[in-house]
XYZ file of C-alpha atoms in Angstrom:
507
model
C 0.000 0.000 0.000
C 1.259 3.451 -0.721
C 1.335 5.992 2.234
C -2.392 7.452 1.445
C -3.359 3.665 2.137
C -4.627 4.029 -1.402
C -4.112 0.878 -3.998
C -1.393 1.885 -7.163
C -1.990 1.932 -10.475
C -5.227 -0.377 -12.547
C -6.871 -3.020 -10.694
C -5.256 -6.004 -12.109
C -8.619 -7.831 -11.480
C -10.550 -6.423 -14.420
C -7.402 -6.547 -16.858
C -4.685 -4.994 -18.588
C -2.670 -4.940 -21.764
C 1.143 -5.460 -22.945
C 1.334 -2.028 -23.948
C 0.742 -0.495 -20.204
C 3.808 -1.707 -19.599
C 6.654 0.424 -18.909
C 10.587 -1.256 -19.189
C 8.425 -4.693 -18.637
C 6.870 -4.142 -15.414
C 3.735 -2.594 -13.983
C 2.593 -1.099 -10.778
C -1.759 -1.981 -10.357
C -3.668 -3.366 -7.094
C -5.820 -6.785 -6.791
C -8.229 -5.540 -4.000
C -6.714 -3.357 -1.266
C -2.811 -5.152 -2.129
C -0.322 -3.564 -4.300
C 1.018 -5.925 -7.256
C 3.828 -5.824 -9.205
C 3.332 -7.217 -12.674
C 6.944 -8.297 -14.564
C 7.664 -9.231 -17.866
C 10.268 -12.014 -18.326
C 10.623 -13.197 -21.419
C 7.291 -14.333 -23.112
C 6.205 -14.736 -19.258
C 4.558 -12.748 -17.115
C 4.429 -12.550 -13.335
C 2.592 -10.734 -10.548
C 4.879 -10.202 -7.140
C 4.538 -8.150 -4.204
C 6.434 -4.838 -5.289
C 8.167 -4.139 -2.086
C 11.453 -5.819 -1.033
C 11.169 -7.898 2.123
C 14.759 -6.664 3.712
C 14.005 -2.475 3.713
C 11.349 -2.117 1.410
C 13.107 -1.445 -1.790
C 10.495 -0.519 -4.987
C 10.976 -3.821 -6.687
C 9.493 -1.811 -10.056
C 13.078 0.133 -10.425
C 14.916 -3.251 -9.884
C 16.847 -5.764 -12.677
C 15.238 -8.971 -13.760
C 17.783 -11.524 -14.369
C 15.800 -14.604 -15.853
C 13.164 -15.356 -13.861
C 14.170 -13.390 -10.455
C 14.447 -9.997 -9.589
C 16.809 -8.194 -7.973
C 16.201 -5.378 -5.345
C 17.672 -1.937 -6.168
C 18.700 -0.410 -2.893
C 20.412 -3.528 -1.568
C 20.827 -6.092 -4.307
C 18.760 -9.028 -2.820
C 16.909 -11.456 -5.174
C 13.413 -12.532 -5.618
C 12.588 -15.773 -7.715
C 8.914 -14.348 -9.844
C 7.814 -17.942 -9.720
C 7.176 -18.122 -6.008
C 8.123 -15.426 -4.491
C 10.904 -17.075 -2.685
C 14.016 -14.620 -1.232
C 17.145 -16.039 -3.113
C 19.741 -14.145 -2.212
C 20.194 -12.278 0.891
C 19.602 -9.446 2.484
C 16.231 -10.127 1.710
C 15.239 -13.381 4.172
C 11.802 -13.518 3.712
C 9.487 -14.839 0.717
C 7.250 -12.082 -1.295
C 3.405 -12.793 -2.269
C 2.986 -13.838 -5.595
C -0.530 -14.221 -7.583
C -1.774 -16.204 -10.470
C -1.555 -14.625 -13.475
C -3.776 -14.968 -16.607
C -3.304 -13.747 -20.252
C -5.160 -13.779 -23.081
C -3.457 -12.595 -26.164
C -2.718 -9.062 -25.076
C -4.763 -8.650 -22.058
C -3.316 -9.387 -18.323
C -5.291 -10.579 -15.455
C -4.463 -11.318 -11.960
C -6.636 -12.979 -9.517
C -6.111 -15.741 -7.159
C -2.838 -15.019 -4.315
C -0.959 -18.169 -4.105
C -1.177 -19.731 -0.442
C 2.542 -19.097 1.041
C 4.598 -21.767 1.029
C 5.159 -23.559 4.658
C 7.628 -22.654 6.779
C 10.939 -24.980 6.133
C 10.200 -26.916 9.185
C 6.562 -28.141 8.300
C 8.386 -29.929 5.434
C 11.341 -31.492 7.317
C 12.510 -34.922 7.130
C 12.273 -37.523 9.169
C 15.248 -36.883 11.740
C 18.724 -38.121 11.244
C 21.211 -38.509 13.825
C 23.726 -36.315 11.747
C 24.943 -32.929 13.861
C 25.873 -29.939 12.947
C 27.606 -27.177 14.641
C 28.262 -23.566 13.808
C 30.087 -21.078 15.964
C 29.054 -17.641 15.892
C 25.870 -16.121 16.284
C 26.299 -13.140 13.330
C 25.403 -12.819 9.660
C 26.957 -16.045 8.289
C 26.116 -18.484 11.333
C 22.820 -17.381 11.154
C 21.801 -17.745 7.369
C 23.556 -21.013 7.259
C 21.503 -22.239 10.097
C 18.027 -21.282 8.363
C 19.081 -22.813 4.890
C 20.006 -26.024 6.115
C 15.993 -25.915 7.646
C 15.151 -24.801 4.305
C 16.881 -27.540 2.027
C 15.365 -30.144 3.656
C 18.276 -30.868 6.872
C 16.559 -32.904 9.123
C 19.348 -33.523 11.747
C 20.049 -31.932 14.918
C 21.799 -28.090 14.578
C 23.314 -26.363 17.454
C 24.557 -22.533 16.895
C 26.980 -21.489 19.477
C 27.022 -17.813 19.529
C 29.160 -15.711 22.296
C 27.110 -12.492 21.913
C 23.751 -12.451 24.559
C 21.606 -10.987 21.551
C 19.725 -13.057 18.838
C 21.535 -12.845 15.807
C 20.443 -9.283 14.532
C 20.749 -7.025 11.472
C 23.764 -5.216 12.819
C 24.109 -2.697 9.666
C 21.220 -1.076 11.840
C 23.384 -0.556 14.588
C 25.198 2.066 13.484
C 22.639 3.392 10.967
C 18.686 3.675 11.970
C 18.379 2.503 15.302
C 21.687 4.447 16.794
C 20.140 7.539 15.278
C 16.883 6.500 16.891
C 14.775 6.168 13.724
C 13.931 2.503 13.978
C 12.695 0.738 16.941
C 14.829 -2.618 18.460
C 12.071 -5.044 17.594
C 13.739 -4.276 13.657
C 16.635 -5.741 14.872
C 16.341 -9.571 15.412
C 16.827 -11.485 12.226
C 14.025 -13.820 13.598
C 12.070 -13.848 16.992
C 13.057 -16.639 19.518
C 10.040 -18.966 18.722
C 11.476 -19.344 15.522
C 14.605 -21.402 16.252
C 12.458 -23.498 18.344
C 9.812 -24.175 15.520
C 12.936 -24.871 13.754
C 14.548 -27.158 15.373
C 17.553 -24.901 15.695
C 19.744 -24.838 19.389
C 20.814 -21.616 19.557
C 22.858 -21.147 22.616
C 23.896 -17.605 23.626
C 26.239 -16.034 25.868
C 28.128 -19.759 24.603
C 31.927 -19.530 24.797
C 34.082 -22.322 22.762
C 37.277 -22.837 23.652
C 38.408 -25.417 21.557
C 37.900 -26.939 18.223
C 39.461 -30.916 17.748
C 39.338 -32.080 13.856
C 40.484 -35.369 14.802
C 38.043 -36.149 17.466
C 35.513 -33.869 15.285
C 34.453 -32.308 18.979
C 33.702 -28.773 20.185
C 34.837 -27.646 23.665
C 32.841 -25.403 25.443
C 33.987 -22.594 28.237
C 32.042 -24.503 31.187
C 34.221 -27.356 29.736
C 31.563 -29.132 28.032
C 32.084 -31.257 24.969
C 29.819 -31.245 21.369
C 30.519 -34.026 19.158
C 29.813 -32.495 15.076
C 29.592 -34.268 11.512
C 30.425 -31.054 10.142
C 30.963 -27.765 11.393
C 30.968 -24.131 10.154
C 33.187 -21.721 11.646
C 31.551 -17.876 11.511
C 33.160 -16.230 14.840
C 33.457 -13.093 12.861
C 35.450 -9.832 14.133
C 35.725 -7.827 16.420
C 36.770 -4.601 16.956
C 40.628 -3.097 17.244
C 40.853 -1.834 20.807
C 42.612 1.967 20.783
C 45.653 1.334 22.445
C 46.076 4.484 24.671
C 46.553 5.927 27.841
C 42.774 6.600 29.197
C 41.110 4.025 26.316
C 39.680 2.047 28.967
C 37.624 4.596 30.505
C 33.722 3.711 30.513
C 32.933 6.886 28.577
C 34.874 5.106 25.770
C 32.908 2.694 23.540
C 33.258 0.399 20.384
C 30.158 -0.455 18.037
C 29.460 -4.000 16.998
C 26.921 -5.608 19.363
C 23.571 -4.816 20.597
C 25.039 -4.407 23.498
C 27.249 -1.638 22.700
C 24.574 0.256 20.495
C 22.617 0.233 23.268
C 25.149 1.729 25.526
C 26.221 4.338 22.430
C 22.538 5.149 22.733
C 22.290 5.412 26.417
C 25.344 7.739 26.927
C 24.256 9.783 23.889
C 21.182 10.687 26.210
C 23.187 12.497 28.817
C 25.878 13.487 26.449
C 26.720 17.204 24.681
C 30.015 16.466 22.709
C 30.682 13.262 20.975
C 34.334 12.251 19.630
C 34.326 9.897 16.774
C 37.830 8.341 16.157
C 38.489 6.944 13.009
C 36.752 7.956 9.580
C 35.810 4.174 8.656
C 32.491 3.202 7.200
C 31.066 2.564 10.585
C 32.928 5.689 12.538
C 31.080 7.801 9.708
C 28.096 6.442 10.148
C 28.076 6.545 13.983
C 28.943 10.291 13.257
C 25.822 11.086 11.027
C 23.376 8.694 13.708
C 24.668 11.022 16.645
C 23.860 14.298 14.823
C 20.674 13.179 14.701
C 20.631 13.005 17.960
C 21.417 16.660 17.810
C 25.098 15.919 19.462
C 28.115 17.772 18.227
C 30.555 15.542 16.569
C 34.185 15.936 16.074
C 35.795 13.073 14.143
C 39.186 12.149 14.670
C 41.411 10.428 12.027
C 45.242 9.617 10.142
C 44.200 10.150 6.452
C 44.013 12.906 4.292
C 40.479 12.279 3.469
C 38.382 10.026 4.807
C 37.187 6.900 2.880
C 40.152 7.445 0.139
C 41.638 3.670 0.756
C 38.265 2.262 -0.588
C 36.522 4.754 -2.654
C 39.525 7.330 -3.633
C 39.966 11.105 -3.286
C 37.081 12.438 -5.076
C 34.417 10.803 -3.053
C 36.258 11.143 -0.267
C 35.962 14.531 -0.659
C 32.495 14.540 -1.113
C 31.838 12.277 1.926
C 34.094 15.383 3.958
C 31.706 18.198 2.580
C 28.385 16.080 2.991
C 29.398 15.483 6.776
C 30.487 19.314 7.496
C 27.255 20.123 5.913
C 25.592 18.156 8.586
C 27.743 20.241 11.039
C 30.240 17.624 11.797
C 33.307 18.953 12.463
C 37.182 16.730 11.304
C 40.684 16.766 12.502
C 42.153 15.076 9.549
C 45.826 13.801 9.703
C 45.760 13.921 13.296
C 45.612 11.460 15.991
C 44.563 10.933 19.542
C 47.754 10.147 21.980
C 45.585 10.167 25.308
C 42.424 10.514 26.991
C 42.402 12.004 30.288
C 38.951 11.886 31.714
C 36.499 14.037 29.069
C 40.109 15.688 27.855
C 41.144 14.215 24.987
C 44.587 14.825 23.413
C 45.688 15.034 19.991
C 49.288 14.370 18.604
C 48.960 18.375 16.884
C 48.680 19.502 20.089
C 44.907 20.394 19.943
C 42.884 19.567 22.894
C 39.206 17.725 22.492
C 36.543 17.879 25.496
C 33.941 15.058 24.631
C 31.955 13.232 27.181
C 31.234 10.501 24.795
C 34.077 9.093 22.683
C 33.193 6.149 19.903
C 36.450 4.473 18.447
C 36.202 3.203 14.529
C 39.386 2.102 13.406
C 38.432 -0.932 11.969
C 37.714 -4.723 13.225
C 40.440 -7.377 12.899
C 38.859 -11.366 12.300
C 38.597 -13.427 15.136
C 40.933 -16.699 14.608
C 42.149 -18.019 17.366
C 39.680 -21.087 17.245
C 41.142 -21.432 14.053
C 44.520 -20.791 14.191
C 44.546 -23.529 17.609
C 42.548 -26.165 15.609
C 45.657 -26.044 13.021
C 44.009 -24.937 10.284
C 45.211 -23.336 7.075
C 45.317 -19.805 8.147
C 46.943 -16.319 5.536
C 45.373 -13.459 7.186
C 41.985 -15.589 7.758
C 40.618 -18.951 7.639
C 42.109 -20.372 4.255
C 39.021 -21.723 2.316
C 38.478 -23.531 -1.032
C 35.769 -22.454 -3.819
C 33.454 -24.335 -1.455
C 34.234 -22.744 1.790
C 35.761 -25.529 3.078
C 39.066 -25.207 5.040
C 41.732 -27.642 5.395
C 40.261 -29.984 7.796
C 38.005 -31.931 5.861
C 34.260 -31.195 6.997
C 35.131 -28.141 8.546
C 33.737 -24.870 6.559
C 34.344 -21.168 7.473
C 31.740 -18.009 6.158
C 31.807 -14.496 6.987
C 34.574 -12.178 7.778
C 37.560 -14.750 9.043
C 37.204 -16.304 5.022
C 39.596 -15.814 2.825
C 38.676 -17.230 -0.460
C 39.291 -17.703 -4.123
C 37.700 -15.164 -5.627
C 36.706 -15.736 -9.328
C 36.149 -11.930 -9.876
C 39.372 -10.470 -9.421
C 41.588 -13.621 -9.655
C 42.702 -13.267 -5.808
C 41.942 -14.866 -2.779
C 40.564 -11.896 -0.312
C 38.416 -11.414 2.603
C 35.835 -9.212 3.172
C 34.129 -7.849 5.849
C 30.296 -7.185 4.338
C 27.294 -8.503 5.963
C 25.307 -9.747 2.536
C 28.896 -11.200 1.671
C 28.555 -12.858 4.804
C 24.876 -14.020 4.797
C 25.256 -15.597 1.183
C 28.457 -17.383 2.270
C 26.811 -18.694 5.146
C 24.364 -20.051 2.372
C 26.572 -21.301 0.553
C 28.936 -23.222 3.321
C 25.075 -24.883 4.558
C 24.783 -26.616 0.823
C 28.250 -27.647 0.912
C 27.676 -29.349 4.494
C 25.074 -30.827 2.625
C 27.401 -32.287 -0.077
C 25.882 -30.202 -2.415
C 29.229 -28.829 -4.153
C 28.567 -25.739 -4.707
C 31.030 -22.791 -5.420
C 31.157 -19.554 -3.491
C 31.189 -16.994 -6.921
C 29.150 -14.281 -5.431
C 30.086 -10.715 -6.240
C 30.908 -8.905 -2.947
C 28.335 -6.089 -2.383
C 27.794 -3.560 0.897
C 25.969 -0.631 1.236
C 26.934 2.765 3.911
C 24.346 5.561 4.208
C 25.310 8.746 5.412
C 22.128 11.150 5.780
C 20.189 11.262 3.200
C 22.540 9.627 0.827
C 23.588 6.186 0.255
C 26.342 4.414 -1.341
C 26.269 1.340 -2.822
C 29.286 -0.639 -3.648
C 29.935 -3.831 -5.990
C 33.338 -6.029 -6.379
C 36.337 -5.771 -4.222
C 39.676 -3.569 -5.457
C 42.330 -3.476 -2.774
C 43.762 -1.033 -5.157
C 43.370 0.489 -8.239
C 45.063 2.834 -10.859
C 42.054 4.814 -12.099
C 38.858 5.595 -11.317
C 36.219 6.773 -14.143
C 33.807 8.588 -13.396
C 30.184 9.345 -15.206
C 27.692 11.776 -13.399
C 28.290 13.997 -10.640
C 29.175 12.974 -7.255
C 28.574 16.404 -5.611
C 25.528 16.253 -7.184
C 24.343 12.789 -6.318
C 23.994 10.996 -9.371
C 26.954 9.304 -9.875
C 28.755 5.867 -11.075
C 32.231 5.213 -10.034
C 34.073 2.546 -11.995
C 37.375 1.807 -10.247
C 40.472 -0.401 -12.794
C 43.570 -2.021 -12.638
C 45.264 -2.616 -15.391
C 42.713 -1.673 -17.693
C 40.182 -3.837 -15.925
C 37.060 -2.675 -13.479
C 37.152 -4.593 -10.254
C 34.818 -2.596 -8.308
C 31.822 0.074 -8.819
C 30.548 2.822 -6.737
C 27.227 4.324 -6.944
C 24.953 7.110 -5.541
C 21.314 7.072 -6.796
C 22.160 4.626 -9.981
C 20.790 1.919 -8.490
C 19.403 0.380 -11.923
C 23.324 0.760 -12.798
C 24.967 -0.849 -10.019
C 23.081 -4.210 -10.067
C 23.419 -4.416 -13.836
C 27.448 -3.587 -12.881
C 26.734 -6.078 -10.501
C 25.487 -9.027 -13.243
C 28.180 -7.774 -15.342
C 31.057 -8.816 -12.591
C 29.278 -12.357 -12.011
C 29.428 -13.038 -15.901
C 32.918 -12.075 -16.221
C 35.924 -14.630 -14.762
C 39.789 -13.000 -13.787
């Protein structure tokens, strides 16, 4: 429904014809529901029109055969039945029956929704399979095993006292107090339990054997697995200074500490931000709408330039002053002394809130003790499986060969992390399957949003069509002659067919 509660568009019910259509798709209503009618090849099909992650209008998306791909956040829709393919999006859309004769279009009966993966389980097996860590990749592997049919017992071992939870919010909607916590849990706890799924929080494991194929627990407590998937994640790099440990100084990457950001942000008049990462940005712009004054803290020359060069780190500079944040670029802090902070230029800082962003390091000391293959992460084939046979590793400790660029990286995206959790659940399943996603993550500062496809850990060039300080803009960033990543604000349509490009092209 659109926000006058009124229907879009014709009422599919009574008919329409091939030539409404506008770049193969149309907006109408059956009853009081908005529809979204798609063209795909000679077939057509009628789909709720609103993306089941954030809402995305499915009508400016990309069809790719018969799916269709979300424009704000790149998640996939099959048009057959609805189902979410491709993550962020976790949940299945409405779809109705469609009928056509010759040129006209009608659309009547809404399909029943499909049952929930554990109505259709199998009888139980006596397989078991663990995964530790309770984040992005733990938890979509745990929900697609349900979903392709797993019928044996699945325990998720998660350290953090939260339900796994849509932690891009944390720094974004809910720190700036636009969305309420009930947006945050992936799924409510009745859920797991329907599904069959263990999920133990506040769980410490202390030890992984790939002989004995055993997990040991903090208390000391001992989990035999079939297979395992390791998705402990990262964590944040502590600021290693005199006064860091003070309790007016926080990190972001739990519930937990956005809830403590949020609480001291109540009391709070000055707020120092250091580091000008993704998330210390985006903490920034949250906090000014919480009306607080921000300083931001940080080594480069501009912020952002590592990833998405000088000219948009420019523009992500001007956007945040505009906002009334205010930088200390090429400057550091050397020490916190109560609210007194202290920067190497000499320039003194009063905050009574300080947020540190300078980036997370992967957590891989389960690893690393379990012997296995380990270059700056969890070594992992094409199929996410690491050395130890049976043993699979998703999210940010993977490093993996990637088919894009020709390298084996790592990345530290949550929908990288969701579909490799996807992926390492089939290949516990023996299903085979290779991990040739294209990496993808989003950051939205204010009003703006950037959306980012491929991985280049450098790059000579950088070509660029639109305007950036205007907000229309496509970023195309080479080596050696060769586009590895793209940057986008407000091409949407463009980045997801930049996107299909990279997934149809091999290094």
């Amino acid at each position: 429904m659109t926000e006058d509660n009124k229907p879009s568009g014709p009422d599919l019910t009574t008919g329409v014809s091939l030539a409404e259509f506008k770049d193969g798709k149309l907006l109408g209503h059956v009853g009081e529901e908005d529809v979204l009618l798609v063209q795909a090849g000679s077939e057509i099909f009628a789909i709720e029109p609103s993306c089941s992650h954030y809402h995305g209008p499915l009508a400016e998306g990309l069809v790719v055969g018969d799916t269709i791909r979300c424009p704000w956040h790149h998640a996939c829709f099959s048009l057959r039945s609805g189902e979410a393919t491709r993550p962020p999006a976790l949940n299945a859309l409405a779809v109705w029956d469609v009928t056509r004769d010759r040129d006209k279009i009608t659309v009547a009966r809404k399909r029943e929704a499909p049952k929930p993966s554990s109505a259709h389980r199998s009888a139980p097996t006596p397989e078991k399979f663990v995964i530790v860590g309770g984040g992005a990749a733990g938890f979509a592997a745990a929900e697609t095993l349900r979903r392709e049919g797993f019928a044996g017992a699945i325990t998720m071992l998660s350290s953090d006292g939260a339900m796994p939870v849509d932690r891009p919010n944390l720094s974004k909607d809910y720190l700036a107090g636009s969305a309420p916590e009930d947006w945050l849990p992936l799924r409510g706890e009745d859920d797991y339990q329907d599904a069959g799924i263990d999920l133990r929080l506040n769980t410490n494991v202390s030890a992984i054997d790939p002989k004995t194929r055993s997990v040991t627990l903090g208390n000391g407590d001992r989990l035999s697995f079939d297979r395992l998937l390791l998705a402990t994640g990262a964590e944040p790099v502590k600021l290693q200074i005199p006064g860091a440990d003070q309790s007016h100084v926080h990190t972001l990457r739990s519930v937990a500490d956005s809830r403590a950001i949020i609480k001291a942000a109540g009391s709070a008049r000055r707020v120092l931000v250091i580091g000008a990462s993704f998330i210390g940005l985006e903490v920034a712009a949250s906090l000014r709408a919480r009306k607080l004054e921000v300083h931001v803290v940080a080594p480069e020359e501009r912020p952002m330039q590592r990833v998405l060069g000088p000219e948009m780190g420019d523009f992500i500079r001007a956007l945040h002053e505009e906002n009334g944040v205010d930088f200390h670029l090429k400057d550091t802090v050397e020490k916190l002394e109560g609210h007194r902070a202290t920067l190497k230029s000499g320039a003194v800082i009063e905050a009574d809130l300080v947020v540190v962003g300078i980036g997370v390091r992967p957590r891989l000391a389960l690893a690393e003790q379990a012997g296995l293959a380990a270059d700056r992460g969890v070594r992992v084939s094409e199929y996410l499986e690491t050395s130890a046979s049976g043993i699979f590793a998703a999210g940010d400790i993977a490093r993996w060969p990637d088919p894009h660029s020709g390298q084996n990286i790592r990345v530290e995206h949550w929908v990288v992390a969701e579909r490799q959790g996807q992926t390492a659940a089939r290949n516990m399943l023996g299903k085979r399957e290779r991990f040739d996603a294209v990496p993808f993550f989003w950051s939205q500062h204010y009003d703006v949003p950037i959306n980012y496809v491929g991985h280049a850990e450098s790059f000579d060039d950088i070509a660029i069509a639109g305007s950036i300080r205007d907000k229309d803009c496509l970023l195309r960033y080479r080596k050696d002659g060769r586009v590895l990543a793209v940057a986008s604000i407000y091409r949407d349509l463009d980045s997801l067919k930049a996107e299909l490009e990279m997934e149809r092209s091999r290094a």
